[in-house]
mmCIF file of N, CA and C in Angstrom:
data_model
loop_
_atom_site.group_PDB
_atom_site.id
_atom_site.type_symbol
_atom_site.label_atom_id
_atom_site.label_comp_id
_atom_site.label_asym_id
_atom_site.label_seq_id
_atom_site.Cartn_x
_atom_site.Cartn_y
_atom_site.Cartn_z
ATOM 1 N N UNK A 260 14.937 8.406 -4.188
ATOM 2 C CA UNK A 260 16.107 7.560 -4.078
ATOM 3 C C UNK A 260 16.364 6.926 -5.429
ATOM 4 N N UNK A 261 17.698 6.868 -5.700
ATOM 5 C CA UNK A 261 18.042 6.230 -7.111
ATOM 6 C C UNK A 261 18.879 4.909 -6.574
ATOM 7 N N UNK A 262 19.329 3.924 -7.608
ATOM 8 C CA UNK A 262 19.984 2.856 -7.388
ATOM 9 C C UNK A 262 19.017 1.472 -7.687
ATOM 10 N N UNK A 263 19.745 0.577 -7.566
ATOM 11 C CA UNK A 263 18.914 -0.526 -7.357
ATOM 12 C C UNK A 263 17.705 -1.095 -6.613
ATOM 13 N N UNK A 264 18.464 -0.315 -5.316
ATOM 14 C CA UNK A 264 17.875 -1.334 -3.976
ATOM 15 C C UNK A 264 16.703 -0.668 -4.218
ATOM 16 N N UNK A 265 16.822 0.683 -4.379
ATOM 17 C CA UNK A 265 15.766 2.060 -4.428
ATOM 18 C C UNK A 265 14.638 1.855 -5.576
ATOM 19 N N UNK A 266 15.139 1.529 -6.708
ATOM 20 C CA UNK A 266 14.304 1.006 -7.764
ATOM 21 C C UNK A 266 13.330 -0.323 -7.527
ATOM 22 N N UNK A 267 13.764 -1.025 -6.315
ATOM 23 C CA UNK A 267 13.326 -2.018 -6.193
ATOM 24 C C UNK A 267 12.443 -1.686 -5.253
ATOM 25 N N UNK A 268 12.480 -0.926 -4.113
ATOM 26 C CA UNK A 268 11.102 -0.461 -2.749
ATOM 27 C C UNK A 268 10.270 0.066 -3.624
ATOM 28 N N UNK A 269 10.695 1.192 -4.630
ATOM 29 C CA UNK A 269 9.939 1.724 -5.310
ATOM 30 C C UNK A 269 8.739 1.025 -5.996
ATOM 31 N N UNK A 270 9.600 -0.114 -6.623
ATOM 32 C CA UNK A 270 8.425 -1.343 -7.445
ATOM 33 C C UNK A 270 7.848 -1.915 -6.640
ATOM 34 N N UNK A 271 8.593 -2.263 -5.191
ATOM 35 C CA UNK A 271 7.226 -3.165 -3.787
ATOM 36 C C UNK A 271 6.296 -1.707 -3.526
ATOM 37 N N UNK A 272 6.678 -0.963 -3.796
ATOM 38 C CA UNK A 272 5.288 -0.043 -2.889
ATOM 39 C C UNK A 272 4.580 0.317 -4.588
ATOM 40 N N UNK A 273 4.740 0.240 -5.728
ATOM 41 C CA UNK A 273 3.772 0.808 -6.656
ATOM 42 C C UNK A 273 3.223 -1.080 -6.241
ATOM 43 N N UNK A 274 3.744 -1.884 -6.173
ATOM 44 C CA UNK A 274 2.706 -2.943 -6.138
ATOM 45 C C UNK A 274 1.886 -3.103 -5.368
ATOM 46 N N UNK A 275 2.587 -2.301 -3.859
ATOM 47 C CA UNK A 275 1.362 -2.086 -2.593
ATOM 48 C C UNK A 275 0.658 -1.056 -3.562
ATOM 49 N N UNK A 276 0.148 -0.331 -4.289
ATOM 50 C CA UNK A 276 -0.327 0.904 -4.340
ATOM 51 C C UNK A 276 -1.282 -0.317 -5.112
ATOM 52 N N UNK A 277 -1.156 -0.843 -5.886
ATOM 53 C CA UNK A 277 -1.947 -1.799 -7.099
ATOM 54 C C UNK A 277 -2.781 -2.753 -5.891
ATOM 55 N N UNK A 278 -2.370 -3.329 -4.977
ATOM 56 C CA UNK A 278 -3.742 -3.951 -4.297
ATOM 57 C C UNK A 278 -4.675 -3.256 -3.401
ATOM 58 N N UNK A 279 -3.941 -2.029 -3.539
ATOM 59 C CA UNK A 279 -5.223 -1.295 -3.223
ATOM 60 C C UNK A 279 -6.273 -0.607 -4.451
ATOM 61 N N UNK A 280 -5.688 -0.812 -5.544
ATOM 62 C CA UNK A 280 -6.616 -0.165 -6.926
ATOM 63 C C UNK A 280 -6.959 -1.512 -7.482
ATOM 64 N N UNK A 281 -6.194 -2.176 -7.020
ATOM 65 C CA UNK A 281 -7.229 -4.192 -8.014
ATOM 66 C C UNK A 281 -8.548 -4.570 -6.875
ATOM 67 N N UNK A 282 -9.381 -4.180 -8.042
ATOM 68 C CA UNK A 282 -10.729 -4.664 -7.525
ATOM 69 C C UNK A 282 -11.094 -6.232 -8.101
ATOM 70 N N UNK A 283 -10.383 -7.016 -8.606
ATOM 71 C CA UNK A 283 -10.581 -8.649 -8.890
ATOM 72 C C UNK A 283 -10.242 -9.112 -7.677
ATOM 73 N N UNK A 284 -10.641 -9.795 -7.030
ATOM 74 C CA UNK A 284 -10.410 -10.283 -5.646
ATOM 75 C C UNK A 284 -8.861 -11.611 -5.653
ATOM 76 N N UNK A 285 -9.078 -11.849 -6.468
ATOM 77 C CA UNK A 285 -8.299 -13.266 -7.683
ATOM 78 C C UNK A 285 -7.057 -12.664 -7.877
ATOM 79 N N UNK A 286 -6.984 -11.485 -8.422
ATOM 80 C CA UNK A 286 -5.885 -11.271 -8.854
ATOM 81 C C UNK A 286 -4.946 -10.361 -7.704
ATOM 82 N N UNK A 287 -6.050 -9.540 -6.682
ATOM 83 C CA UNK A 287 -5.366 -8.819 -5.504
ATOM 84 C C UNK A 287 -4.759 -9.633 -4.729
ATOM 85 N N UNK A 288 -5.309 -10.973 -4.700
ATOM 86 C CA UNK A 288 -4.907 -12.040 -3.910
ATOM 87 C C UNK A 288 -3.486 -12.451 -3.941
ATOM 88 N N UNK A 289 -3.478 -12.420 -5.441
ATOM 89 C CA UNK A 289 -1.815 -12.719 -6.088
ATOM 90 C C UNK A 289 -0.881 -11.619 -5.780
ATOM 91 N N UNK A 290 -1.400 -10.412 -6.109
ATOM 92 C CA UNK A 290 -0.196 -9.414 -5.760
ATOM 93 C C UNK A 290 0.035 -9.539 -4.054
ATOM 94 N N UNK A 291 -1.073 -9.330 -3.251
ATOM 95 C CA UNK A 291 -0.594 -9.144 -1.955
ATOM 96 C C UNK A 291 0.618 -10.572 -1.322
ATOM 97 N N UNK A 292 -0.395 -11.599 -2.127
ATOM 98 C CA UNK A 292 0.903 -12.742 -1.834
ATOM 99 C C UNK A 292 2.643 -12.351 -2.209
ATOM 100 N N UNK A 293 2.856 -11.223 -2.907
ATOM 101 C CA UNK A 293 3.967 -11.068 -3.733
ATOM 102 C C UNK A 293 4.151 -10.017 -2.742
ATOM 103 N N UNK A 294 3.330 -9.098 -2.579
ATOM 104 C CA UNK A 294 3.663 -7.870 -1.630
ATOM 105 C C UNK A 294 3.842 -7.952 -0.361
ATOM 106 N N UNK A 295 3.367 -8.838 0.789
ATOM 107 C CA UNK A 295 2.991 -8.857 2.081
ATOM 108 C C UNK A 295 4.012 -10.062 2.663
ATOM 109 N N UNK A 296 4.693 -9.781 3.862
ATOM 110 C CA UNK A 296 4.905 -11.336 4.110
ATOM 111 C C UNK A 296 3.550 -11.504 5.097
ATOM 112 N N UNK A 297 3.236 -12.750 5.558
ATOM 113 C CA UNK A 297 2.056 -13.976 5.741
ATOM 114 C C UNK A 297 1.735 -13.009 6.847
ATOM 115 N N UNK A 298 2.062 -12.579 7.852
ATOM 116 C CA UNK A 298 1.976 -12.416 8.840
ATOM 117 C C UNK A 298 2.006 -10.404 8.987
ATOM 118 N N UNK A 299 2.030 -10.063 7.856
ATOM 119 C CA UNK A 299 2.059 -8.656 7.809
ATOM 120 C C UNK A 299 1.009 -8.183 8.832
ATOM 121 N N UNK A 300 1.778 -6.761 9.490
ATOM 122 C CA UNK A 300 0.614 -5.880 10.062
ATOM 123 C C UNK A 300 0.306 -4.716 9.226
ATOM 124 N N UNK A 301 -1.104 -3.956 9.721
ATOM 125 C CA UNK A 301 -1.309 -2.499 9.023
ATOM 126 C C UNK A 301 -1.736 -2.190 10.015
ATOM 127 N N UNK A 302 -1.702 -0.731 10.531
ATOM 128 C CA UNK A 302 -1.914 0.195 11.018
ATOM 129 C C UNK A 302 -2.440 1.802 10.524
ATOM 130 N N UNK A 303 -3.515 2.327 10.393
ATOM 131 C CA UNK A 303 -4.146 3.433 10.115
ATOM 132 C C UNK A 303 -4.661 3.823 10.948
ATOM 133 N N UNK A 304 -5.216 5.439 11.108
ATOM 134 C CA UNK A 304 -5.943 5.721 11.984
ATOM 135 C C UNK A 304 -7.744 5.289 12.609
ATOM 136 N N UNK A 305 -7.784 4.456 11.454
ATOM 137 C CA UNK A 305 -8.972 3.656 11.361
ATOM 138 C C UNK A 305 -9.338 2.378 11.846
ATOM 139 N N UNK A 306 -7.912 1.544 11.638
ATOM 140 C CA UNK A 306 -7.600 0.391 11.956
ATOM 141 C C UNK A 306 -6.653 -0.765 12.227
ATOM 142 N N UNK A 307 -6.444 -1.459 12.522
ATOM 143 C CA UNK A 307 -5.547 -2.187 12.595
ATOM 144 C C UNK A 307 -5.670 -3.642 11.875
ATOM 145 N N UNK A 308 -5.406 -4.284 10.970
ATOM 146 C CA UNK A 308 -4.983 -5.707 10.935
ATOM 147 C C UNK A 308 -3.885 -6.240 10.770
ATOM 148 N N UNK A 309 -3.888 -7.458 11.221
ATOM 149 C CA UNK A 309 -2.735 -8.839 10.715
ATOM 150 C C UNK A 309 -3.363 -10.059 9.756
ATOM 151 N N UNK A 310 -1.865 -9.832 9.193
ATOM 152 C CA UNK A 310 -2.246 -10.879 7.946
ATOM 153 C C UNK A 310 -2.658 -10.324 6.936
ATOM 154 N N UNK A 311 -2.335 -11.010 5.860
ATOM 155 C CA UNK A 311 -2.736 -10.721 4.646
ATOM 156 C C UNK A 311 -4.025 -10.613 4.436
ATOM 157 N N UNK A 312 -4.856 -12.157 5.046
ATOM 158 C CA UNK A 312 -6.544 -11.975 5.120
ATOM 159 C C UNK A 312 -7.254 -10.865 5.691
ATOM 160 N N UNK A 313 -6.521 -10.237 6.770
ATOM 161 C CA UNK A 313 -7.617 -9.211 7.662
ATOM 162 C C UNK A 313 -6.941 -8.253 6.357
ATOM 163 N N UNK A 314 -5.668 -7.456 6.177
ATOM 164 C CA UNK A 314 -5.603 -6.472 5.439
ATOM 165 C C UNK A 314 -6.240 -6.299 3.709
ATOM 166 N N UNK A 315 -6.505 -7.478 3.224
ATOM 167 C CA UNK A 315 -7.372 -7.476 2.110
ATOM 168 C C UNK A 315 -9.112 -7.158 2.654
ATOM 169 N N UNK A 316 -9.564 -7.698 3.550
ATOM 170 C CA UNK A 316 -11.166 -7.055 3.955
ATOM 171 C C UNK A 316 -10.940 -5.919 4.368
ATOM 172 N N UNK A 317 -10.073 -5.067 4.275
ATOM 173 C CA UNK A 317 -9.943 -3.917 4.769
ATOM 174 C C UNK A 317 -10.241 -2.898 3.427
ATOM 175 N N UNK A 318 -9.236 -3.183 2.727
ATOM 176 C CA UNK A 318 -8.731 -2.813 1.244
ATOM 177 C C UNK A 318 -10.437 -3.248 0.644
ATOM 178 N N UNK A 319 -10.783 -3.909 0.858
ATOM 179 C CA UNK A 319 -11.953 -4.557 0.140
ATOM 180 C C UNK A 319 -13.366 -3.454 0.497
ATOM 181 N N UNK A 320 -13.068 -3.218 1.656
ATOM 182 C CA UNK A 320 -14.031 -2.074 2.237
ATOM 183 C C UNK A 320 -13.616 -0.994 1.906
ATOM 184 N N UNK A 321 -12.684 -0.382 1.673
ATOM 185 C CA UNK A 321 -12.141 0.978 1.117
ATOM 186 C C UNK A 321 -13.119 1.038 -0.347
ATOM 187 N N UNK A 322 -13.050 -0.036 -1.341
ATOM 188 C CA UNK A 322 -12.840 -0.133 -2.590
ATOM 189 C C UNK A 322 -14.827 -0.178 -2.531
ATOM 190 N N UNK A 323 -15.103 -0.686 -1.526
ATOM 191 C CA UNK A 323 -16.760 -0.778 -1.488
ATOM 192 C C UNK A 323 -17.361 0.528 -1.496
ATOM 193 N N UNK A 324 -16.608 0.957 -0.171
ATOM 194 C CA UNK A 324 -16.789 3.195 -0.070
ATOM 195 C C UNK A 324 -16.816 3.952 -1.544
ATOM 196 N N UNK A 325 -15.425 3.592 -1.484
ATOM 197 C CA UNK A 325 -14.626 4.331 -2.916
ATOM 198 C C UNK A 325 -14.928 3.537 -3.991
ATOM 199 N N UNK A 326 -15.929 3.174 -4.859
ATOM 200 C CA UNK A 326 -15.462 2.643 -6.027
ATOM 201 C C UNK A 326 -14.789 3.169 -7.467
ATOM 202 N N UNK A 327 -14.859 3.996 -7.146
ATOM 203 C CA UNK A 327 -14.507 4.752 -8.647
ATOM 204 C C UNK A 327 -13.027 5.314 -8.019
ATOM 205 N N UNK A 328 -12.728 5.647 -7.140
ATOM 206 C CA UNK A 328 -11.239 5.968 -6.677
ATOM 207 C C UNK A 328 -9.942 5.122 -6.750
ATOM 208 N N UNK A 329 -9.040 5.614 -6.856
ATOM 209 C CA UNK A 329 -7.593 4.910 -6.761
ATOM 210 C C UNK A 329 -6.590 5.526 -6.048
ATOM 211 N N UNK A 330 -5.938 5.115 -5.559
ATOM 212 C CA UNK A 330 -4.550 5.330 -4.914
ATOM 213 C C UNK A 330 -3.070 5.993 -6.018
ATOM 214 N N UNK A 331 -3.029 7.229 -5.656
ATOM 215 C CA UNK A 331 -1.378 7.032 -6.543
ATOM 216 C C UNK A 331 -0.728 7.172 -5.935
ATOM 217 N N UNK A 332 1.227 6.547 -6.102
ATOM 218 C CA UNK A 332 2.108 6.545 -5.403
ATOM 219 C C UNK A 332 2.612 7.756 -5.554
ATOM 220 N N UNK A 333 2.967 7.885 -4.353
ATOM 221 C CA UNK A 333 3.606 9.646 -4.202
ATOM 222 C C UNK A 333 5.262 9.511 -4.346
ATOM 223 N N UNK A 334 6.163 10.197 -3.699
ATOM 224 C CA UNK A 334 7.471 10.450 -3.262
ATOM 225 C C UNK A 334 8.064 9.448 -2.613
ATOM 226 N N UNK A 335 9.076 8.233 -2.836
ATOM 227 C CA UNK A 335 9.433 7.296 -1.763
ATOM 228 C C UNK A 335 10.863 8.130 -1.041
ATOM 229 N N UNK A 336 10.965 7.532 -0.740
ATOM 230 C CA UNK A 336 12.559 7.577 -0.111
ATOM 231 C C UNK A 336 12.533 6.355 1.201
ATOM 232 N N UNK A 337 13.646 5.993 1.048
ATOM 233 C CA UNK A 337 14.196 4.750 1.611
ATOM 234 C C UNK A 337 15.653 4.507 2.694
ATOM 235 N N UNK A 338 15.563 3.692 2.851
ATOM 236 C CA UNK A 338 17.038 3.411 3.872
ATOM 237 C C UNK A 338 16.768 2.354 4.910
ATOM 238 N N UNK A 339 17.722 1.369 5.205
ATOM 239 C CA UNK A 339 17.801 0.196 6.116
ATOM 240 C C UNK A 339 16.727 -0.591 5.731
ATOM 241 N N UNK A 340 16.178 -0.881 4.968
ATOM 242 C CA UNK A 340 14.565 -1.871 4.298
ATOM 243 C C UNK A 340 13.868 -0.965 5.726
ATOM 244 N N UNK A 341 13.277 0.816 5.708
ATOM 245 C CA UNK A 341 12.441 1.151 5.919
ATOM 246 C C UNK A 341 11.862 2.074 4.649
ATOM 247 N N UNK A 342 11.034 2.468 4.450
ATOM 248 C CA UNK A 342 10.176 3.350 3.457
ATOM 249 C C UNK A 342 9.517 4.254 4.380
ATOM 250 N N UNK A 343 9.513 5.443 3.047
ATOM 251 C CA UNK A 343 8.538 6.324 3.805
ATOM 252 C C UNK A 343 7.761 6.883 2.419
ATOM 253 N N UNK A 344 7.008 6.925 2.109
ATOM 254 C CA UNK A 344 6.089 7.332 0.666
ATOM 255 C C UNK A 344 4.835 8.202 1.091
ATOM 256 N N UNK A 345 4.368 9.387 -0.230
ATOM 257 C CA UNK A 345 3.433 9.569 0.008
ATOM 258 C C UNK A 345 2.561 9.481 -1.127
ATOM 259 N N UNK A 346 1.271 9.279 -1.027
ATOM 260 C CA UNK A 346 -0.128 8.505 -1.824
ATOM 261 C C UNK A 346 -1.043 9.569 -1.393
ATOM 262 N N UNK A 347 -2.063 9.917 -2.748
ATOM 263 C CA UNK A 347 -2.877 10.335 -3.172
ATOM 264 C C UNK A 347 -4.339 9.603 -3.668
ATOM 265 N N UNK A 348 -5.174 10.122 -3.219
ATOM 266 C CA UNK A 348 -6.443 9.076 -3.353
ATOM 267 C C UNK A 348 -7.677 10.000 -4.244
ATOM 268 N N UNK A 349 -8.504 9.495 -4.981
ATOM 269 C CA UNK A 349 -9.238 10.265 -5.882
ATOM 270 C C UNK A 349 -10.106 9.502 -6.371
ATOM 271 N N UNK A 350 -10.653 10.107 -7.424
ATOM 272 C CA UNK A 350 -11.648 9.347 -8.506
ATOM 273 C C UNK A 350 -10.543 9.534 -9.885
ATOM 274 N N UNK A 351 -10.497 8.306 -10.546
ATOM 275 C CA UNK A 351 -9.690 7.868 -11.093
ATOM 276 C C UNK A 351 -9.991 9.466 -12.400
ATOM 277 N N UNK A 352 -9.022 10.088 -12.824
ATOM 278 C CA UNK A 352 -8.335 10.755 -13.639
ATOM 279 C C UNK A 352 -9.018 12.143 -13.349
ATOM 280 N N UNK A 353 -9.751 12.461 -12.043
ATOM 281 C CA UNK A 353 -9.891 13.356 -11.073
ATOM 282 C C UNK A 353 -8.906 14.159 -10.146
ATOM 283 N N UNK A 354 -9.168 15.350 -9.356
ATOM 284 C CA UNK A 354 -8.145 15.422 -8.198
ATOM 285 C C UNK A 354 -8.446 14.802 -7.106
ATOM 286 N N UNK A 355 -7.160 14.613 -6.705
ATOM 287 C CA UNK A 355 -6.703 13.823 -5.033
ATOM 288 C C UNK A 355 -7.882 14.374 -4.361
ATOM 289 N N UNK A 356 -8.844 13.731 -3.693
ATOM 290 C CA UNK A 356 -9.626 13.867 -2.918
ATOM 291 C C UNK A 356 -8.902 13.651 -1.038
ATOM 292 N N UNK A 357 -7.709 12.881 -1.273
ATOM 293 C CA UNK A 357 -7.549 12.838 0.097
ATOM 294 C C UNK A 357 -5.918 12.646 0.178
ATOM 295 N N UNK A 358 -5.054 12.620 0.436
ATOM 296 C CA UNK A 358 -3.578 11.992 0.789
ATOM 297 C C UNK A 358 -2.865 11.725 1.681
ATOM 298 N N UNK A 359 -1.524 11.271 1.981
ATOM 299 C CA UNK A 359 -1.691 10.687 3.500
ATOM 300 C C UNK A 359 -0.052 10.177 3.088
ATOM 301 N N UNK A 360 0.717 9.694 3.762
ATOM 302 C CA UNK A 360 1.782 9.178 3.695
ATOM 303 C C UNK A 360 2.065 7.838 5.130
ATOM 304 N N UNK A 361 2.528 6.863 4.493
ATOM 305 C CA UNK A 361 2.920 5.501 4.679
ATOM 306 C C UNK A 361 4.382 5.353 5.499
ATOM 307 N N UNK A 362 4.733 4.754 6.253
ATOM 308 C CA UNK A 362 6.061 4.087 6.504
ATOM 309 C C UNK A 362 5.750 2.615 6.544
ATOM 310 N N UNK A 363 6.791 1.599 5.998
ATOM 311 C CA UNK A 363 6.891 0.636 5.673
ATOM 312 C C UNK A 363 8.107 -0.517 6.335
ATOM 313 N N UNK A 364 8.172 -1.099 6.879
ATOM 314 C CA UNK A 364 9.558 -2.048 7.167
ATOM 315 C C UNK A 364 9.154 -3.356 5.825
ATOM 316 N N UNK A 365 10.275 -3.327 5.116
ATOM 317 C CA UNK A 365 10.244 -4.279 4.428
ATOM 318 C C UNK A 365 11.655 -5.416 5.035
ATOM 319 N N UNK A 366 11.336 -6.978 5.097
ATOM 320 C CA UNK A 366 11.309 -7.800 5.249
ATOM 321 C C UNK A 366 11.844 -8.575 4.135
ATOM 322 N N UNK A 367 13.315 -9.396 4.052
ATOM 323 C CA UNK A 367 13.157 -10.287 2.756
ATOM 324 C C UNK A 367 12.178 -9.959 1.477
ATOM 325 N N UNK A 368 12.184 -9.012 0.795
ATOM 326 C CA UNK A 368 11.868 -8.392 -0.180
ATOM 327 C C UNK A 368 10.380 -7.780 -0.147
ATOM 328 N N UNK A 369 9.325 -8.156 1.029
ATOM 329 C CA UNK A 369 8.244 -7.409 1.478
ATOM 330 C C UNK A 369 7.967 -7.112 2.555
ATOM 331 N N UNK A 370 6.570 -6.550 2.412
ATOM 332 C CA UNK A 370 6.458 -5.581 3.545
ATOM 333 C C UNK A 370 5.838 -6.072 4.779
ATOM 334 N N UNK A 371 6.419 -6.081 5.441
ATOM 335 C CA UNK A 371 5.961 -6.663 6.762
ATOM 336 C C UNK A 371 5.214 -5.803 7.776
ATOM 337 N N UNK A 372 5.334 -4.505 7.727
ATOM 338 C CA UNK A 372 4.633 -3.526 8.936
ATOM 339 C C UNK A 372 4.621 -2.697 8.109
ATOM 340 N N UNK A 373 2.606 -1.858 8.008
ATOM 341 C CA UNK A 373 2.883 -0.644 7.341
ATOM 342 C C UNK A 373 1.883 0.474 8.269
ATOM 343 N N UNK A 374 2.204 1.303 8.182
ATOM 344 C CA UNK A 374 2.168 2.624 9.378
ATOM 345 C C UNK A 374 1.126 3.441 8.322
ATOM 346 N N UNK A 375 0.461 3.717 8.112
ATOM 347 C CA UNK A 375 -0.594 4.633 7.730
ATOM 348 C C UNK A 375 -0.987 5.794 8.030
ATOM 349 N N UNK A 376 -0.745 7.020 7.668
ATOM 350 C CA UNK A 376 -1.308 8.258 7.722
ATOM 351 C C UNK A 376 -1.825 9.001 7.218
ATOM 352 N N UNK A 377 -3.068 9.552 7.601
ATOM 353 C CA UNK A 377 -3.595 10.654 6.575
ATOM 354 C C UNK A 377 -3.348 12.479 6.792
ATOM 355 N N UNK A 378 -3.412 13.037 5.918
ATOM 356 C CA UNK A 378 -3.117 13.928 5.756
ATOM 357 C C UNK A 378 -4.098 15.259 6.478
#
């Protein structure tokens, strides 16, 4: 998707993509505050939380598994503040060890519900 609005989901989901690759607890804290509204859900085939607090111990346990791995943002495309993207997971400047694609409802400029799938 091109345009503004499009340039702009694009930049909320590379910032979702960044609290899942910021391992400072301090500073993930800050982006998800920027990324999440308060009350956000996640959904994966693994798990479920609400809130920003449960979805950071989540992310926090990924990053414990995976330490040397990162997330890259895949393909967005957009419409009505929904997203649909797909992400690639690896050891950082390795191949994708795993990938999976996301749907998103964004909310007053974040993301409020995100849908998780793996590949």
């Amino acid at each position: 998707m091109t345009g503004e609005k499009g340039d702009t989901v694009t930049d909320l989901l590379g910032a979702y993509i960044s609290v899942w690759n910021e391992r400072n607890p301090q500073t993930r804290q800050t982006i998800s505050d920027e990324v999440f509204t308060p009350d956000a859900y996640y959904v994966d085939p693994n798990t479920s939380a609400q809130g920003r607090s449960a979805i950071d111990t989540y992310v926090a346990g990924w990053q414990e598994q995976f330490p040397d791995f990162v997330f890259v943002l895949g393909e967005v495309r957009s419409h009505h503040d929904v997203a649909h993207f797909g992400w690639s997971f690896g050891p950082t400047g390795g191949p994708p060890a795993a990938s999976g694609g996301d749907v998103v409802v964004i909310e007053r400029g974040r993301i409020s519900k995100i849908y998780g799938f793996f590949d």
